[in-house]
PDB file of C-alpha atoms in Angstrom:
ATOM      1  CA  MET U 885      -0.180   0.021   0.251  1.00 84.00           C
ATOM      2  CA  PRO U 886       1.802   3.221  -1.103  1.00 92.00           C
ATOM      3  CA  VAL U 887       1.184   5.944   1.527  1.00 95.00           C
ATOM      4  CA  LEU U 888       2.574   9.363   1.178  1.00 93.00           C
ATOM      5  CA  PRO U 889       5.948  10.587   2.320  1.00 95.00           C
ATOM      6  CA  LYS U 890       4.539  13.311   4.007  1.00 95.00           C
ATOM      7  CA  GLU U 891       2.704  11.138   6.156  1.00 96.00           C
ATOM      8  CA  LEU U 892       4.888   9.000   6.845  1.00 97.00           C
ATOM      9  CA  PHE U 893       6.879  11.667   8.284  1.00 97.00           C
ATOM     10  CA  LYS U 894       4.473  13.185   9.884  1.00 96.00           C
ATOM     11  CA  LYS U 895       3.999  10.040  12.404  1.00 97.00           C
ATOM     12  CA  CYS U 896       7.498   8.675  12.956  1.00 97.00           C
ATOM     13  CA  TYR U 897       9.337  12.269  13.463  1.00 97.00           C
ATOM     14  CA  GLY U 898      11.522  11.976  17.044  1.00 96.00           C
ATOM     15  CA  ARG U 899       9.496   8.176  17.779  1.00 97.00           C
ATOM     16  CA  TYR U 900      11.358   6.263  14.651  1.00 98.00           C
ATOM     17  CA  ALA U 901      12.624   6.579  10.903  1.00 97.00           C
ATOM     18  CA  ILE U 902      11.642   5.366   7.912  1.00 98.00           C
ATOM     19  CA  ALA U 903      14.301   2.967   6.370  1.00 97.00           C
ATOM     20  CA  ALA U 904      15.031   4.342   2.408  1.00 96.00           C
ATOM     21  CA  VAL U 905      16.416   1.541   0.567  1.00 96.00           C
ATOM     22  CA  ASN U 906      18.510   2.025  -2.998  1.00 95.00           C
ATOM     23  CA  VAL U 907      17.113  -1.313  -5.492  1.00 96.00           C
ATOM     24  CA  PHE U 908      18.362  -1.999  -8.555  1.00 94.00           C
ATOM     25  CA  THR U 909      17.296  -5.866  -9.109  1.00 95.00           C
ATOM     26  CA  MET U 910      14.540  -8.258  -8.565  1.00 96.00           C
ATOM     27  CA  GLU U 911      15.637 -10.044  -5.843  1.00 97.00           C
ATOM     28  CA  GLN U 912      16.625  -6.313  -3.608  1.00 97.00           C
ATOM     29  CA  VAL U 913      12.950  -5.134  -4.502  1.00 97.00           C
ATOM     30  CA  GLN U 914      11.082  -8.636  -3.675  1.00 97.00           C
ATOM     31  CA  GLY U 915      13.670  -8.477   0.008  1.00 98.00           C
ATOM     32  CA  LEU U 916      12.940  -5.581   0.898  1.00 98.00           C
ATOM     33  CA  PHE U 917       8.611  -6.151   0.643  1.00 98.00           C
ATOM     34  CA  HIS U 918       8.998  -9.655   2.219  1.00 98.00           C
ATOM     35  CA  ALA U 919      11.173  -7.829   4.964  1.00 98.00           C
ATOM     36  CA  GLY U 920       8.255  -5.126   5.760  1.00 98.00           C
ATOM     37  CA  GLU U 921       5.459  -6.880   5.624  1.00 97.00           C
ATOM     38  CA  THR U 922       7.069  -9.224   7.651  1.00 98.00           C
ATOM     39  CA  ALA U 923       8.524  -6.804  10.142  1.00 98.00           C
ATOM     40  CA  ASN U 924       4.770  -4.638   9.364  1.00 98.00           C
ATOM     41  CA  ALA U 925       7.719  -2.121   8.902  1.00 98.00           C
ATOM     42  CA  PRO U 926       6.670   1.434   6.576  1.00 98.00           C
ATOM     43  CA  PHE U 927       9.826   2.028   4.123  1.00 98.00           C
ATOM     44  CA  LEU U 928      10.906   3.683   1.043  1.00 98.00           C
ATOM     45  CA  VAL U 929      12.053   1.883  -1.889  1.00 97.00           C
ATOM     46  CA  GLN U 930      14.306   4.061  -3.718  1.00 95.00           C
ATOM     47  CA  ILE U 931      15.355   4.442  -7.216  1.00 95.00           C
ATOM     48  CA  THR U 932      18.817   6.129  -8.277  1.00 92.00           C
ATOM     49  CA  PRO U 933      19.661   7.778 -11.975  1.00 90.00           C
ATOM     50  CA  ALA U 934      22.082   5.037 -12.134  1.00 91.00           C
ATOM     51  CA  ALA U 935      19.832   1.733 -11.299  1.00 92.00           C
ATOM     52  CA  ARG U 936      16.878   3.610 -13.980  1.00 89.00           C
ATOM     53  CA  ASP U 937      19.579   3.201 -16.764  1.00 88.00           C
ATOM     54  CA  TYR U 938      20.624  -0.199 -15.026  1.00 91.00           C
ATOM     55  CA  ALA U 939      17.546  -1.788 -15.357  1.00 87.00           C
ATOM     56  CA  HIS U 940      15.118   1.010 -17.432  1.00 85.00           C
ATOM     57  CA  SER U 941      12.714   2.887 -15.224  1.00 85.00           C
ATOM     58  CA  ILE U 942       9.680   1.145 -16.479  1.00 89.00           C
ATOM     59  CA  MET U 943      11.375  -2.171 -15.531  1.00 92.00           C
ATOM     60  CA  LEU U 944      12.177  -0.907 -12.071  1.00 92.00           C
ATOM     61  CA  GLU U 945       8.564   0.507 -11.619  1.00 92.00           C
ATOM     62  CA  ALA U 946       6.614  -2.387 -13.012  1.00 94.00           C
ATOM     63  CA  ILE U 947       8.748  -4.787 -10.332  1.00 96.00           C
ATOM     64  CA  VAL U 948       7.950  -2.443  -7.538  1.00 96.00           C
ATOM     65  CA  HIS U 949       4.285  -2.837  -8.320  1.00 95.00           C
ATOM     66  CA  ALA U 950       4.619  -6.378  -8.830  1.00 97.00           C
ATOM     67  CA  ALA U 951       6.720  -6.721  -5.846  1.00 97.00           C
ATOM     68  CA  SER U 952       3.310  -4.491  -4.349  1.00 96.00           C
ATOM     69  CA  LYS U 953       1.089  -7.348  -5.192  1.00 97.00           C
ATOM     70  CA  ILE U 954       2.890 -10.230  -3.896  1.00 97.00           C
ATOM     71  CA  TYR U 955       2.709  -8.486  -0.176  1.00 97.00           C
ATOM     72  CA  PRO U 956      -0.064  -6.325  -0.225  1.00 96.00           C
ATOM     73  CA  LYS U 957       0.014  -5.679   3.746  1.00 96.00           C
ATOM     74  CA  ALA U 958       3.749  -3.820   3.001  1.00 97.00           C
ATOM     75  CA  VAL U 959       3.425  -0.230   3.261  1.00 98.00           C
ATOM     76  CA  TYR U 960       5.897   1.486   1.447  1.00 98.00           C
ATOM     77  CA  ALA U 961       6.746   4.895  -0.466  1.00 97.00           C
ATOM     78  CA  VAL U 962       8.731   4.914  -4.082  1.00 97.00           C
ATOM     79  CA  HIS U 963      11.580   7.836  -4.279  1.00 97.00           C
ATOM     80  CA  LEU U 964      13.848   9.085  -6.827  1.00 96.00           C
ATOM     81  CA  ASP U 965      17.326   9.838  -5.003  1.00 93.00           C
ATOM     82  CA  HIS U 966      19.700  12.708  -6.002  1.00 89.00           C
ATOM     83  CA  GLY U 967      18.377  13.089  -9.433  1.00 88.00           C
ATOM     84  CA  ASN U 968      18.960  15.933 -11.021  1.00 92.00           C
ATOM     85  CA  GLU U 969      16.469  18.577 -13.195  1.00 94.00           C
ATOM     86  CA  GLU U 970      16.183  16.016 -16.139  1.00 93.00           C
ATOM     87  CA  HIS U 971      15.433  13.353 -14.030  1.00 92.00           C
ATOM     88  CA  ALA U 972      13.349  14.366 -11.782  1.00 94.00           C
ATOM     89  CA  LYS U 973      10.932  16.112 -14.117  1.00 95.00           C
ATOM     90  CA  ASP U 974      10.786  12.545 -15.620  1.00 93.00           C
ATOM     91  CA  ALA U 975      10.087  10.922 -13.071  1.00 93.00           C
ATOM     92  CA  ILE U 976       7.496  13.317 -11.404  1.00 95.00           C
ATOM     93  CA  THR U 977       5.391  12.600 -15.252  1.00 92.00           C
ATOM     94  CA  SER U 978       5.838   8.998 -14.527  1.00 87.00           C
ATOM     95  CA  GLY U 979       3.400   8.452 -12.491  1.00 85.00           C
ATOM     96  CA  GLY U 980       5.540   5.594 -10.585  1.00 90.00           C
ATOM     97  CA  TYR U 981       6.722   7.637  -7.631  1.00 95.00           C
ATOM     98  CA  GLN U 982       5.243   9.340  -4.641  1.00 96.00           C
ATOM     99  CA  SER U 983       8.586  11.115  -3.756  1.00 96.00           C
ATOM    100  CA  ILE U 984      11.694  12.498  -5.505  1.00 97.00           C
ATOM    101  CA  MET U 985      15.205  13.820  -4.445  1.00 96.00           C
ATOM    102  CA  ILE U 986      16.337  16.739  -5.940  1.00 96.00           C
ATOM    103  CA  ASP U 987      20.106  17.355  -5.746  1.00 92.00           C
ATOM    104  CA  ALA U 988      21.534  21.025  -6.808  1.00 93.00           C
ATOM    105  CA  SER U 989      23.695  20.474  -3.200  1.00 89.00           C
ATOM    106  CA  HIS U 990      27.088  21.183  -5.750  1.00 87.00           C
ATOM    107  CA  GLU U 991      25.726  24.419  -6.466  1.00 91.00           C
ATOM    108  CA  ALA U 992      26.474  28.110  -4.912  1.00 93.00           C
ATOM    109  CA  PHE U 993      23.203  28.742  -2.089  1.00 95.00           C
ATOM    110  CA  GLU U 994      21.593  31.033  -4.545  1.00 96.00           C
ATOM    111  CA  ASP U 995      21.712  28.391  -8.166  1.00 96.00           C
ATOM    112  CA  ASN U 996      20.409  25.287  -5.113  1.00 96.00           C
ATOM    113  CA  VAL U 997      17.845  27.231  -4.367  1.00 97.00           C
ATOM    114  CA  LYS U 998      17.057  28.274  -7.886  1.00 98.00           C
ATOM    115  CA  ILE U 999      16.976  24.441  -9.066  1.00 97.00           C
ATOM    116  CA  THR U1000      15.243  23.174  -5.889  1.00 97.00           C
ATOM    117  CA  LYS U1001      12.127  25.496  -6.671  1.00 98.00           C
ATOM    118  CA  ARG U1002      11.502  24.900 -10.180  1.00 97.00           C
ATOM    119  CA  ILE U1003      11.249  21.273  -9.061  1.00 97.00           C
ATOM    120  CA  VAL U1004       9.044  22.046  -6.697  1.00 98.00           C
ATOM    121  CA  GLU U1005       6.649  23.927  -7.959  1.00 98.00           C
ATOM    122  CA  LYS U1006       6.714  20.988 -10.266  1.00 97.00           C
ATOM    123  CA  ALA U1007       6.379  18.138  -8.114  1.00 97.00           C
ATOM    124  CA  HIS U1008       4.040  19.694  -5.938  1.00 97.00           C
ATOM    125  CA  GLU U1009       1.015  20.465  -9.013  1.00 97.00           C
ATOM    126  CA  HIS U1010       1.300  16.347  -9.087  1.00 96.00           C
ATOM    127  CA  GLU U1011       1.575  16.252  -5.572  1.00 95.00           C
ATOM    128  CA  ILE U1012       4.517  14.700  -5.243  1.00 97.00           C
ATOM    129  CA  PHE U1013       6.985  14.862  -2.266  1.00 97.00           C
ATOM    130  CA  VAL U1014      10.482  16.497  -2.771  1.00 98.00           C
ATOM    131  CA  GLU U1015      13.744  16.160  -0.527  1.00 97.00           C
ATOM    132  CA  ALA U1016      16.041  18.518  -1.071  1.00 96.00           C
ATOM    133  CA  GLU U1017      19.938  18.524  -0.180  1.00 94.00           C
ATOM    134  CA  LEU U1018      21.701  21.401   1.348  1.00 93.00           C
ATOM    135  CA  GLY U1019      25.606  20.565   2.231  1.00 84.00           C
ATOM    136  CA  VAL U1020      27.543  18.616   0.196  1.00 69.00           C
ATOM    137  CA  LEU U1021      28.388  14.451   0.951  1.00 64.00           C
ATOM    138  CA  SER U1022      31.913  12.972   0.173  1.00 48.00           C
ATOM    139  CA  GLY U1023      32.365   9.724  -0.660  1.00 44.00           C
ATOM    140  CA  VAL U1024      31.701   7.390  -4.090  1.00 45.00           C
ATOM    141  CA  GLU U1025      27.652   5.526  -4.494  1.00 47.00           C
ATOM    142  CA  ASP U1026      26.887   4.858  -8.110  1.00 46.00           C
ATOM    143  CA  ASN U1027      27.728   7.559 -10.303  1.00 52.00           C
ATOM    144  CA  LEU U1028      29.035  10.314  -7.660  1.00 49.00           C
ATOM    145  CA  SER U1029      31.756  11.098  -6.362  1.00 43.00           C
ATOM    146  CA  ILE U1030      32.991  13.491  -3.907  1.00 42.00           C
ATOM    147  CA  ASP U1031      36.375  14.179  -2.430  1.00 43.00           C
ATOM    148  CA  GLU U1032      36.430  14.417   0.872  1.00 48.00           C
ATOM    149  CA  LYS U1033      38.011  18.172   0.393  1.00 45.00           C
ATOM    150  CA  HIS U1034      34.789  19.093  -1.798  1.00 40.00           C
ATOM    151  CA  ALA U1035      32.958  17.980   1.149  1.00 54.00           C
ATOM    152  CA  LYS U1036      30.783  20.554   3.337  1.00 77.00           C
ATOM    153  CA  TYR U1037      28.863  20.247   6.724  1.00 85.00           C
ATOM    154  CA  THR U1038      25.367  22.201   6.441  1.00 90.00           C
ATOM    155  CA  ASN U1039      25.125  25.356   7.406  1.00 91.00           C
ATOM    156  CA  PRO U1040      22.718  25.794  10.177  1.00 94.00           C
ATOM    157  CA  SER U1041      22.011  29.485   9.094  1.00 94.00           C
ATOM    158  CA  GLU U1042      20.992  28.582   5.829  1.00 95.00           C
ATOM    159  CA  VAL U1043      18.183  26.248   6.277  1.00 96.00           C
ATOM    160  CA  GLU U1044      15.449  28.094   7.611  1.00 97.00           C
ATOM    161  CA  ARG U1045      16.006  30.361   4.280  1.00 97.00           C
ATOM    162  CA  PHE U1046      16.936  27.471   2.091  1.00 97.00           C
ATOM    163  CA  VAL U1047      13.720  25.944   3.268  1.00 98.00           C
ATOM    164  CA  GLN U1048      11.316  28.591   3.035  1.00 98.00           C
ATOM    165  CA  LEU U1049      12.332  29.701  -0.515  1.00 98.00           C
ATOM    166  CA  THR U1050      11.929  26.617  -1.528  1.00 98.00           C
ATOM    167  CA  LYS U1051       9.207  25.136  -0.245  1.00 98.00           C
ATOM    168  CA  CYS U1052      10.638  21.868  -0.561  1.00 98.00           C
ATOM    169  CA  ASP U1053       9.185  19.336   2.162  1.00 98.00           C
ATOM    170  CA  SER U1054      12.394  17.569   3.632  1.00 98.00           C
ATOM    171  CA  LEU U1055      16.204  17.913   4.047  1.00 97.00           C
ATOM    172  CA  ALA U1056      19.127  16.754   3.510  1.00 94.00           C
ATOM    173  CA  VAL U1057      21.899  17.435   5.318  1.00 94.00           C
ATOM    174  CA  ALA U1058      25.673  17.251   5.666  1.00 89.00           C
ATOM    175  CA  VAL U1059      26.212  16.406   8.725  1.00 88.00           C
ATOM    176  CA  GLY U1060      29.733  13.514   8.664  1.00 80.00           C
ATOM    177  CA  THR U1061      28.524  10.477   7.194  1.00 72.00           C
ATOM    178  CA  SER U1062      29.080   9.869   3.645  1.00 61.00           C
ATOM    179  CA  HIS U1063      28.568   7.175   0.590  1.00 47.00           C
ATOM    180  CA  GLY U1064      30.149   4.101   0.339  1.00 42.00           C
ATOM    181  CA  ALA U1065      32.121   1.328   2.064  1.00 39.00           C
ATOM    182  CA  TYR U1066      34.963   3.812   3.624  1.00 39.00           C
ATOM    183  CA  LYS U1067      32.917   6.525   5.703  1.00 44.00           C
ATOM    184  CA  PHE U1068      34.537   9.302   8.525  1.00 43.00           C
ATOM    185  CA  SER U1069      38.253   8.559   7.292  1.00 43.00           C
ATOM    186  CA  GLY U1070      38.273  12.438   8.338  1.00 44.00           C
ATOM    187  CA  VAL U1071      36.085  13.796  11.353  1.00 49.00           C
ATOM    188  CA  GLN U1072      34.324  10.690  12.818  1.00 61.00           C
ATOM    189  CA  GLY U1073      30.885  10.001  13.213  1.00 77.00           C
ATOM    190  CA  ILE U1074      27.790  13.028  13.221  1.00 87.00           C
ATOM    191  CA  GLN U1075      28.401  15.742  14.391  1.00 89.00           C
ATOM    192  CA  PHE U1076      25.236  16.359  16.417  1.00 93.00           C
ATOM    193  CA  ASP U1077      25.804  19.937  17.170  1.00 93.00           C
ATOM    194  CA  ILE U1078      24.831  20.638  13.529  1.00 93.00           C
ATOM    195  CA  LEU U1079      21.701  18.480  13.843  1.00 94.00           C
ATOM    196  CA  GLU U1080      20.640  19.735  16.831  1.00 96.00           C
ATOM    197  CA  GLU U1081      21.263  23.202  16.148  1.00 96.00           C
ATOM    198  CA  ILE U1082      19.462  22.110  12.410  1.00 96.00           C
ATOM    199  CA  GLN U1083      16.508  20.809  14.350  1.00 97.00           C
ATOM    200  CA  ARG U1084      16.089  23.929  16.383  1.00 97.00           C
ATOM    201  CA  ARG U1085      15.610  25.793  13.413  1.00 97.00           C
ATOM    202  CA  LEU U1086      13.263  24.070  11.500  1.00 97.00           C
ATOM    203  CA  PRO U1087      10.908  22.062  14.624  1.00 96.00           C
ATOM    204  CA  ASN U1088       9.497  19.070  13.480  1.00 97.00           C
ATOM    205  CA  PHE U1089      10.695  19.410   9.954  1.00 98.00           C
ATOM    206  CA  PRO U1090      12.185  16.069   8.505  1.00 98.00           C
ATOM    207  CA  ILE U1091      15.583  15.514   7.969  1.00 97.00           C
ATOM    208  CA  VAL U1092      17.185  13.035   6.147  1.00 95.00           C
ATOM    209  CA  LEU U1093      20.371  11.699   6.644  1.00 94.00           C
ATOM    210  CA  HIS U1094      22.711   9.972   3.600  1.00 88.00           C
ATOM    211  CA  GLY U1095      25.095   7.330   3.961  1.00 81.00           C
ATOM    212  CA  GLY U1096      23.479   5.750   7.082  1.00 79.00           C
ATOM    213  CA  SER U1097      25.067   1.864   5.840  1.00 81.00           C
ATOM    214  CA  ALA U1098      26.390   0.044   9.037  1.00 81.00           C
ATOM    215  CA  VAL U1099      28.980  -1.182   6.656  1.00 83.00           C
ATOM    216  CA  ASN U1100      29.803  -4.647   9.747  1.00 84.00           C
ATOM    217  CA  GLU U1101      33.051  -5.318   9.597  1.00 86.00           C
ATOM    218  CA  GLU U1102      31.877  -9.284   9.655  1.00 89.00           C
ATOM    219  CA  GLU U1103      30.709  -9.168   6.559  1.00 90.00           C
ATOM    220  CA  VAL U1104      33.941  -6.908   5.134  1.00 90.00           C
ATOM    221  CA  GLN U1105      36.031  -9.566   6.502  1.00 91.00           C
ATOM    222  CA  ARG U1106      33.911 -12.581   5.194  1.00 94.00           C
ATOM    223  CA  ILE U1107      33.815 -11.149   1.432  1.00 93.00           C
ATOM    224  CA  ASN U1108      37.462 -10.585   2.112  1.00 94.00           C
ATOM    225  CA  ARG U1109      37.977 -14.191   2.963  1.00 95.00           C
ATOM    226  CA  ALA U1110      36.036 -15.494   0.207  1.00 95.00           C
ATOM    227  CA  GLY U1111      38.107 -13.400  -2.382  1.00 94.00           C
ATOM    228  CA  GLY U1112      37.085 -10.144  -2.048  1.00 91.00           C
ATOM    229  CA  GLN U1113      39.951  -6.917  -1.806  1.00 90.00           C
ATOM    230  CA  LEU U1114      38.020  -4.562   0.337  1.00 86.00           C
ATOM    231  CA  LEU U1115      40.001  -2.540   2.220  1.00 78.00           C
ATOM    232  CA  LYS U1116      40.464  -2.447   6.071  1.00 74.00           C
ATOM    233  CA  ASN U1117      39.565   0.706   6.498  1.00 70.00           C
ATOM    234  CA  ALA U1118      35.930   0.349   5.361  1.00 64.00           C
ATOM    235  CA  THR U1119      33.363   1.541   7.964  1.00 70.00           C
ATOM    236  CA  GLY U1120      30.297   3.171   8.233  1.00 76.00           C
ATOM    237  CA  VAL U1121      27.431   4.676  11.177  1.00 83.00           C
ATOM    238  CA  PRO U1122      27.600   3.042  14.153  1.00 85.00           C
ATOM    239  CA  PRO U1123      24.310   1.593  15.407  1.00 88.00           C
ATOM    240  CA  GLN U1124      23.993   3.831  18.670  1.00 90.00           C
ATOM    241  CA  GLU U1125      24.772   7.251  16.582  1.00 91.00           C
ATOM    242  CA  ILE U1126      21.600   6.180  14.208  1.00 89.00           C
ATOM    243  CA  ALA U1127      19.601   5.185  16.924  1.00 90.00           C
ATOM    244  CA  ARG U1128      20.457   8.857  18.488  1.00 93.00           C
ATOM    245  CA  ALA U1129      20.139  11.150  15.300  1.00 94.00           C
ATOM    246  CA  ILE U1130      16.624  10.099  15.290  1.00 96.00           C
ATOM    247  CA  LYS U1131      15.583  12.306  18.215  1.00 95.00           C
ATOM    248  CA  TYR U1132      17.068  14.837  16.728  1.00 96.00           C
ATOM    249  CA  GLY U1133      14.328  14.868  13.610  1.00 96.00           C
ATOM    250  CA  VAL U1134      16.046  12.264  11.644  1.00 97.00           C
ATOM    251  CA  CYS U1135      12.549  10.864   9.696  1.00 97.00           C
ATOM    252  CA  LYS U1136      14.759   9.427   6.888  1.00 96.00           C
ATOM    253  CA  ILE U1137      18.084   6.963   6.350  1.00 95.00           C
ATOM    254  CA  ASN U1138      19.660   5.879   3.667  1.00 93.00           C
ATOM    255  CA  ILE U1139      20.839   2.679   2.966  1.00 93.00           C
ATOM    256  CA  ALA U1140      22.889   1.444  -0.157  1.00 91.00           C
ATOM    257  CA  THR U1141      26.330   0.223   0.885  1.00 89.00           C
ATOM    258  CA  ASP U1142      25.052  -2.464   3.220  1.00 92.00           C
ATOM    259  CA  THR U1143      23.084  -4.378   0.688  1.00 94.00           C
ATOM    260  CA  ARG U1144      25.776  -4.786  -1.401  1.00 93.00           C
ATOM    261  CA  LEU U1145      28.310  -5.572   1.141  1.00 94.00           C
ATOM    262  CA  LEU U1146      25.571  -8.346   1.368  1.00 96.00           C
ATOM    263  CA  TRP U1147      24.962  -8.809  -2.182  1.00 96.00           C
ATOM    264  CA  THR U1148      28.897  -9.679  -2.679  1.00 96.00           C
ATOM    265  CA  ARG U1149      29.043 -11.599   0.362  1.00 97.00           C
ATOM    266  CA  VAL U1150      26.440 -14.334  -0.651  1.00 97.00           C
ATOM    267  CA  HIS U1151      27.322 -14.908  -3.816  1.00 97.00           C
ATOM    268  CA  ARG U1152      31.635 -15.011  -3.663  1.00 97.00           C
ATOM    269  CA  GLU U1153      31.180 -17.133  -0.215  1.00 97.00           C
ATOM    270  CA  PHE U1154      28.531 -19.565  -2.715  1.00 97.00           C
ATOM    271  CA  PHE U1155      30.479 -20.089  -5.793  1.00 95.00           C
ATOM    272  CA  ARG U1156      33.903 -19.909  -3.597  1.00 96.00           C
ATOM    273  CA  ASP U1157      31.770 -23.565  -1.894  1.00 96.00           C
ATOM    274  CA  HIS U1158      29.622 -24.870  -4.690  1.00 96.00           C
ATOM    275  CA  ALA U1159      31.978 -24.042  -7.494  1.00 94.00           C
ATOM    276  CA  PRO U1160      30.520 -26.169 -10.238  1.00 95.00           C
ATOM    277  CA  LEU U1161      28.088 -24.691 -10.351  1.00 93.00           C
ATOM    278  CA  PHE U1162      26.323 -21.864 -11.916  1.00 93.00           C
ATOM    279  CA  ASP U1163      22.867 -21.145 -11.908  1.00 92.00           C
ATOM    280  CA  PRO U1164      21.738 -17.942 -11.207  1.00 94.00           C
ATOM    281  CA  VAL U1165      18.608 -18.902  -9.384  1.00 95.00           C
ATOM    282  CA  ILE U1166      20.081 -19.903  -5.822  1.00 96.00           C
ATOM    283  CA  PRO U1167      22.329 -18.025  -4.713  1.00 96.00           C
ATOM    284  CA  GLY U1168      19.863 -15.267  -5.984  1.00 97.00           C
ATOM    285  CA  LYS U1169      17.332 -17.391  -3.479  1.00 97.00           C
ATOM    286  CA  GLU U1170      19.391 -17.203  -0.650  1.00 97.00           C
ATOM    287  CA  TYR U1171      20.441 -13.449  -1.159  1.00 97.00           C
ATOM    288  CA  ILE U1172      16.296 -12.636  -1.136  1.00 98.00           C
ATOM    289  CA  ARG U1173      16.302 -14.385   2.806  1.00 98.00           C
ATOM    290  CA  ALA U1174      19.572 -12.633   4.014  1.00 97.00           C
ATOM    291  CA  TYR U1175      18.248  -9.594   2.212  1.00 97.00           C
ATOM    292  CA  SER U1176      14.899  -9.917   4.095  1.00 98.00           C
ATOM    293  CA  ASP U1177      16.559 -11.306   7.309  1.00 98.00           C
ATOM    294  CA  PHE U1178      18.606  -7.929   7.227  1.00 96.00           C
ATOM    295  CA  MET U1179      16.187  -5.419   6.555  1.00 98.00           C
ATOM    296  CA  VAL U1180      14.637  -7.055   9.540  1.00 98.00           C
ATOM    297  CA  GLN U1181      17.049  -5.832  11.789  1.00 96.00           C
ATOM    298  CA  LYS U1182      17.329  -2.156  10.516  1.00 96.00           C
ATOM    299  CA  PHE U1183      13.286  -1.902  11.028  1.00 98.00           C
ATOM    300  CA  GLU U1184      14.184  -3.085  14.238  1.00 97.00           C
ATOM    301  CA  LEU U1185      17.222  -0.474  15.303  1.00 96.00           C
ATOM    302  CA  PHE U1186      15.009   2.231  13.739  1.00 97.00           C
ATOM    303  CA  GLY U1187      12.067   1.674  16.061  1.00 97.00           C
ATOM    304  CA  ALA U1188       9.924   0.882  12.988  1.00 98.00           C
ATOM    305  CA  THR U1189       9.053  -2.916  13.844  1.00 98.00           C
ATOM    306  CA  ASN U1190       5.239  -3.006  13.989  1.00 98.00           C
ATOM    307  CA  LYS U1191       4.712   1.075  12.840  1.00 98.00           C
ATOM    308  CA  ALA U1192       3.030  -0.138   9.267  1.00 97.00           C
ATOM    309  CA  SER U1193      -0.465  -0.874  11.284  1.00 95.00           C
ATOM    310  CA  GLU U1194      -0.095   3.079  12.036  1.00 95.00           C
ATOM    311  CA  PHE U1195      -1.046   3.999   8.185  1.00 95.00           C
ATOM    312  CA  ILE U1196      -3.793   1.327   7.937  1.00 85.00           C
ATOM    313  CA  ASN U1197      -7.014   2.216   8.420  1.00 71.00           C
TER     314      ASN U1197
END
């Protein structure tokens, strides 16, 4: 059952967070919907421009629609992640999205405002929720690659004016996390003083945390034991910091890297242990099960377990 993000965030603010999970394949969509229904937890299905290029936007939207039929009790919304103006406009007119992100964070403040405002006006005509971004995260994800020296924290003194000028519905902020598997190579952890000041200036306004994967050390070690070559400094966001951030108005937490690491570990171990096999269905089923179990744990961490019932009449 699709639910507008506005309703999701209104209910979860300060209590729990909605997991927003990037998907590329049928196996990931299947695992996500199975986990959402199993845990009775609401979630966002995130589709990036890179995912749209890989599987085609029509294909991905059809897979999500099919999953909603297979798992009719799942409470979810479909969200475009890190879209530019072209991506955002296409998603708005496709009819398959309840929410979009316009990412003009790499532009100067005034240009970010102009671009975001244009997309907000068009999206709101279609009753589509808009996430914007202020501040720049470092790291690597899909076709995004930002060196740490070019990253910058969100300036709390700018957030009120930005939201007022753009009329965006939620705000992704840069408070110390980063994209990819190698987070926190500079200052360690989430900068809660910045997050607290943003909440003070934007009370009850939904904040988004990008780069929310944990990058479990055991997963990295298992990947390397099965032939992988991930660096030892692969690190993520500690669970206790995630739980603490929710109290500061973080309503949406993005997950991508963790599910990629899971895919890598499952398939590397499978073909190491079953070298004669070549059927993609067998490790595919294993990945769906592992993905579902992983997401059930994430819902619990985010406090979202058994919260989907809040949105069912």
